[in-house]
Amino acid sequence: MGVVNVTPDSFYDGGSFFDHDSAVRHALELADAGADVIDVGGESSRPGASPVPESEELRRVLPVIEAIASRVRVSVDTAKPSVAREALGAGATMLNDISARMWELAAEHGSAWVAMHMRGSPATMQDSPHYDNVADEVRCFLVDRANSAIEAGVTEVWLDPGIGFGKTAVHNLTLLRDLPRLVREGFPVVIGTSRKSFLGRIAPRGDGSVAPAEERLEASVATATWAMLAGASMVRVHDVAPTVQAATLVGPARLGHGLGQEARAGSSGGGSAEGAIHEGRGTGGPDMRGQT
Ligand code: HH2
């Protein structure tokens, strides 16, 4: 899933694709690079983001969706029912619902529905997020919403643990570690770690300072690869080409064809990626508390 933010203020690509032509061009480039779905958003949901009026969000996303929907599958990233409705009418066939509330709309339009977990709203979600057991709480929430969606008639339901949405870096890592458990619930899982700030803390600059979004490509591909090995069916990314390259390795690695034992998915402990997270390797570095 390639990200196209038609916004001036998204945390990574804000302003780069704010005009219609560059957004359409970028979307089609991502499709050519191998994205199966283009996720079009018109409102940033970064921590502290200000809400965008409905008319402005529609003005941003609708022409882009209309221009690309015949060429690639389109998902609309919104928390507003009115925007979701218009976008599904304009050709989007997937509703990326960061509020996890709009399954009825997806049922009405026969679209796919992504239920993403968020604690609170973007304005406040990073104010000391707390969970007793983040993996269990997120999983139970998502499965409960997914069952409601299925009952309402949605036939394609995706679960997304919402990395960075009301979570500290440790919460994010815990959710990544627990991904195989979420996958076992039987719904396809999508996850977005791309360029997010917790990566800049876990993989800081040489001087120990947080790596800025522009320097988080390797960590983004590494975590996307981890997620794919853990069973995620889709990863939401800004950098489609390198992620597609990683994805081409994941299939053979999961099957173990032509690769060493240690590269196989699901092997616990030892040198596996799963073992690394279980043992807490890679969770050191600068203070990660209270950060996305
Ligand atoms: N992350 C962002 C936005 N939408 N949707 C899903 N399903 N999962 C995610 O992890 C997710 C999402 C945040 O990234 P981005 O769109 O690049 O930034 P911004 O919200 O600042 O526009």
mmCIF file with all atom_site columns, N, CA and C and ligand atoms in Angstrom, residues 3 5 10-11 44-46 77 96 98 114 116 160 163 165 192 196 236 238, ligand 1:
data_model
loop_
_atom_site.group_PDB
_atom_site.id
_atom_site.type_symbol
_atom_site.label_atom_id
_atom_site.label_alt_id
_atom_site.label_comp_id
_atom_site.label_asym_id
_atom_site.label_entity_id
_atom_site.label_seq_id
_atom_site.pdbx_PDB_ins_code
_atom_site.Cartn_x
_atom_site.Cartn_y
_atom_site.Cartn_z
_atom_site.occupancy
_atom_site.B_iso_or_equiv
_atom_site.pdbx_formal_charge
_atom_site.auth_seq_id
_atom_site.auth_comp_id
_atom_site.auth_asym_id
_atom_site.auth_atom_id
_atom_site.pdbx_PDB_model_num
ATOM   1  N N  . VAL A 1 3   ? 1.546   5.275  0.059  1.00 0.00 ? 3   VAL A N  1
ATOM   2  C CA . VAL A 1 3   ? 0.906   6.433  0.690  1.00 0.00 ? 3   VAL A CA 1
ATOM   3  C C  . VAL A 1 3   ? 1.009   7.664  -0.200 1.00 0.00 ? 3   VAL A C  1
ATOM   4  N N  . ASN A 1 5   ? -0.178  11.494 0.426  1.00 0.00 ? 5   ASN A N  1
ATOM   5  C CA . ASN A 1 5   ? -0.817  12.484 1.286  1.00 0.00 ? 5   ASN A CA 1
ATOM   6  C C  . ASN A 1 5   ? -0.971  13.797 0.540  1.00 0.00 ? 5   ASN A C  1
ATOM   7  N N  . SER A 1 10  ? 1.638   16.704 6.369  1.00 0.00 ? 10  SER A N  1
ATOM   8  C CA . SER A 1 10  ? 1.895   15.343 6.834  1.00 0.00 ? 10  SER A CA 1
ATOM   9  C C  . SER A 1 10  ? 3.334   15.248 7.320  1.00 0.00 ? 10  SER A C  1
ATOM   10 N N  . PHE A 1 11  ? 3.587   14.311 8.252  1.00 0.00 ? 11  PHE A N  1
ATOM   11 C CA . PHE A 1 11  ? 4.873   14.362 8.946  1.00 0.00 ? 11  PHE A CA 1
ATOM   12 C C  . PHE A 1 11  ? 6.059   14.048 8.041  1.00 0.00 ? 11  PHE A C  1
ATOM   13 N N  . SER A 1 44  ? -3.756  15.201 7.746  1.00 0.00 ? 44  SER A N  1
ATOM   14 C CA . SER A 1 44  ? -2.688  14.558 8.523  1.00 0.00 ? 44  SER A CA 1
ATOM   15 C C  . SER A 1 44  ? -3.243  14.062 9.859  1.00 0.00 ? 44  SER A C  1
ATOM   16 N N  . SER A 1 45  ? -2.764  12.879 10.254 1.00 0.00 ? 45  SER A N  1
ATOM   17 C CA . SER A 1 45  ? -3.154  12.357 11.577 1.00 0.00 ? 45  SER A CA 1
ATOM   18 C C  . SER A 1 45  ? -1.922  12.244 12.471 1.00 0.00 ? 45  SER A C  1
ATOM   19 N N  . ARG A 1 46  ? -0.894  13.038 12.142 1.00 0.00 ? 46  ARG A N  1
ATOM   20 C CA . ARG A 1 46  ? 0.294   13.014 13.006 1.00 0.00 ? 46  ARG A CA 1
ATOM   21 C C  . ARG A 1 46  ? -0.083  13.562 14.381 1.00 0.00 ? 46  ARG A C  1
ATOM   22 N N  . ASP A 1 77  ? -7.972  7.363  3.099  1.00 0.00 ? 77  ASP A N  1
ATOM   23 C CA . ASP A 1 77  ? -7.533  7.438  4.496  1.00 0.00 ? 77  ASP A CA 1
ATOM   24 C C  . ASP A 1 77  ? -8.236  8.627  5.133  1.00 0.00 ? 77  ASP A C  1
ATOM   25 N N  . ASN A 1 96  ? -9.883  3.125  4.514  1.00 0.00 ? 96  ASN A N  1
ATOM   26 C CA . ASN A 1 96  ? -8.862  3.048  5.557  1.00 0.00 ? 96  ASN A CA 1
ATOM   27 C C  . ASN A 1 96  ? -9.342  3.909  6.716  1.00 0.00 ? 96  ASN A C  1
ATOM   28 N N  . ILE A 1 98  ? -9.156  5.159  10.149 1.00 0.00 ? 98  ILE A N  1
ATOM   29 C CA . ILE A 1 98  ? -8.301  5.285  11.329 1.00 0.00 ? 98  ILE A CA 1
ATOM   30 C C  . ILE A 1 98  ? -9.129  5.494  12.604 1.00 0.00 ? 98  ILE A C  1
ATOM   31 N N  . VAL A 1 114 ? -10.659 -1.152 6.509  1.00 0.00 ? 114 VAL A N  1
ATOM   32 C CA . VAL A 1 114 ? -9.487  -1.312 7.377  1.00 0.00 ? 114 VAL A CA 1
ATOM   33 C C  . VAL A 1 114 ? -9.841  -0.727 8.736  1.00 0.00 ? 114 VAL A C  1
ATOM   34 N N  . MET A 1 116 ? -8.389  0.446  12.017 1.00 0.00 ? 116 MET A N  1
ATOM   35 C CA . MET A 1 116 ? -7.119  0.766  12.663 1.00 0.00 ? 116 MET A CA 1
ATOM   36 C C  . MET A 1 116 ? -7.344  1.170  14.109 1.00 0.00 ? 116 MET A C  1
ATOM   37 N N  . ASP A 1 160 ? -5.485  -3.347 11.620 1.00 0.00 ? 160 ASP A N  1
ATOM   38 C CA . ASP A 1 160 ? -4.239  -2.576 11.681 1.00 0.00 ? 160 ASP A CA 1
ATOM   39 C C  . ASP A 1 160 ? -4.033  -2.115 13.125 1.00 0.00 ? 160 ASP A C  1
ATOM   40 N N  . ILE A 1 163 ? 0.264   1.677  14.477 1.00 0.00 ? 163 ILE A N  1
ATOM   41 C CA . ILE A 1 163 ? 1.575   2.029  15.032 1.00 0.00 ? 163 ILE A CA 1
ATOM   42 C C  . ILE A 1 163 ? 1.685   3.550  15.164 1.00 0.00 ? 163 ILE A C  1
ATOM   43 N N  . PHE A 1 165 ? -0.186  5.530  16.960 1.00 0.00 ? 165 PHE A N  1
ATOM   44 C CA . PHE A 1 165 ? -1.455  6.209  17.268 1.00 0.00 ? 165 PHE A CA 1
ATOM   45 C C  . PHE A 1 165 ? -1.816  5.986  18.741 1.00 0.00 ? 165 PHE A C  1
ATOM   46 N N  . GLY A 1 192 ? 1.495   -0.039 9.377  1.00 0.00 ? 192 GLY A N  1
ATOM   47 C CA . GLY A 1 192 ? 2.268   1.091  8.862  1.00 0.00 ? 192 GLY A CA 1
ATOM   48 C C  . GLY A 1 192 ? 3.309   1.565  9.870  1.00 0.00 ? 192 GLY A C  1
ATOM   49 N N  . LYS A 1 196 ? 8.065   6.479  10.670 1.00 0.00 ? 196 LYS A N  1
ATOM   50 C CA . LYS A 1 196 ? 7.514   6.992  11.932 1.00 0.00 ? 196 LYS A CA 1
ATOM   51 C C  . LYS A 1 196 ? 8.618   7.256  12.955 1.00 0.00 ? 196 LYS A C  1
ATOM   52 N N  . ARG A 1 236 ? 1.857   -0.550 4.782  1.00 0.00 ? 236 ARG A N  1
ATOM   53 C CA . ARG A 1 236 ? 1.538   0.808  4.287  1.00 0.00 ? 236 ARG A CA 1
ATOM   54 C C  . ARG A 1 236 ? 2.829   1.622  4.320  1.00 0.00 ? 236 ARG A C  1
ATOM   55 N N  . HIS A 1 238 ? 5.672   4.707  2.449  1.00 0.00 ? 238 HIS A N  1
ATOM   56 C CA . HIS A 1 238 ? 5.955   5.829  1.548  1.00 0.00 ? 238 HIS A CA 1
ATOM   57 C C  . HIS A 1 238 ? 6.919   5.393  0.442  1.00 0.00 ? 238 HIS A C  1
HETATM 58 N N1 . HH2 B 2 .   ? -0.496  5.890  9.571  1.00 0.00 ? 1   HH2 B N1 1
HETATM 59 C C1 . HH2 B 2 .   ? -0.707  7.158  9.158  1.00 0.00 ? 1   HH2 B C1 1
HETATM 60 C C2 . HH2 B 2 .   ? -1.895  7.484  8.477  1.00 0.00 ? 1   HH2 B C2 1
HETATM 61 N N2 . HH2 B 2 .   ? -2.816  6.541  8.200  1.00 0.00 ? 1   HH2 B N2 1
HETATM 62 N N3 . HH2 B 2 .   ? -3.530  4.311  8.272  1.00 0.00 ? 1   HH2 B N3 1
HETATM 63 C C3 . HH2 B 2 .   ? -3.332  3.057  8.650  1.00 0.00 ? 1   HH2 B C3 1
HETATM 64 N N4 . HH2 B 2 .   ? -4.239  2.105  8.355  1.00 0.00 ? 1   HH2 B N4 1
HETATM 65 N N5 . HH2 B 2 .   ? -2.213  2.678  9.340  1.00 0.00 ? 1   HH2 B N5 1
HETATM 66 C C4 . HH2 B 2 .   ? -1.237  3.582  9.680  1.00 0.00 ? 1   HH2 B C4 1
HETATM 67 O O1 . HH2 B 2 .   ? -0.242  3.195  10.344 1.00 0.00 ? 1   HH2 B O1 1
HETATM 68 C C5 . HH2 B 2 .   ? -1.422  4.937  9.286  1.00 0.00 ? 1   HH2 B C5 1
HETATM 69 C C6 . HH2 B 2 .   ? -2.605  5.269  8.572  1.00 0.00 ? 1   HH2 B C6 1
HETATM 70 C C7 . HH2 B 2 .   ? 0.304   8.201  9.423  1.00 0.00 ? 1   HH2 B C7 1
HETATM 71 O O2 . HH2 B 2 .   ? 1.206   8.321  8.340  1.00 0.00 ? 1   HH2 B O2 1
HETATM 72 P P1 . HH2 B 2 .   ? 1.099   9.417  7.189  1.00 0.00 ? 1   HH2 B P1 1
HETATM 73 O O3 . HH2 B 2 .   ? -0.203  9.301  6.466  1.00 0.00 ? 1   HH2 B O3 1
HETATM 74 O O4 . HH2 B 2 .   ? 2.297   9.334  6.344  1.00 0.00 ? 1   HH2 B O4 1
HETATM 75 O O5 . HH2 B 2 .   ? 1.203   10.771 7.952  1.00 0.00 ? 1   HH2 B O5 1
HETATM 76 P P2 . HH2 B 2 .   ? 0.142   11.913 8.249  1.00 0.00 ? 1   HH2 B P2 1
HETATM 77 O O6 . HH2 B 2 .   ? -0.904  11.328 9.145  1.00 0.00 ? 1   HH2 B O6 1
HETATM 78 O O7 . HH2 B 2 .   ? 0.949   13.003 8.932  1.00 0.00 ? 1   HH2 B O7 1
HETATM 79 O O8 . HH2 B 2 .   ? -0.459  12.385 6.957  1.00 0.00 ? 1   HH2 B O8 1
#
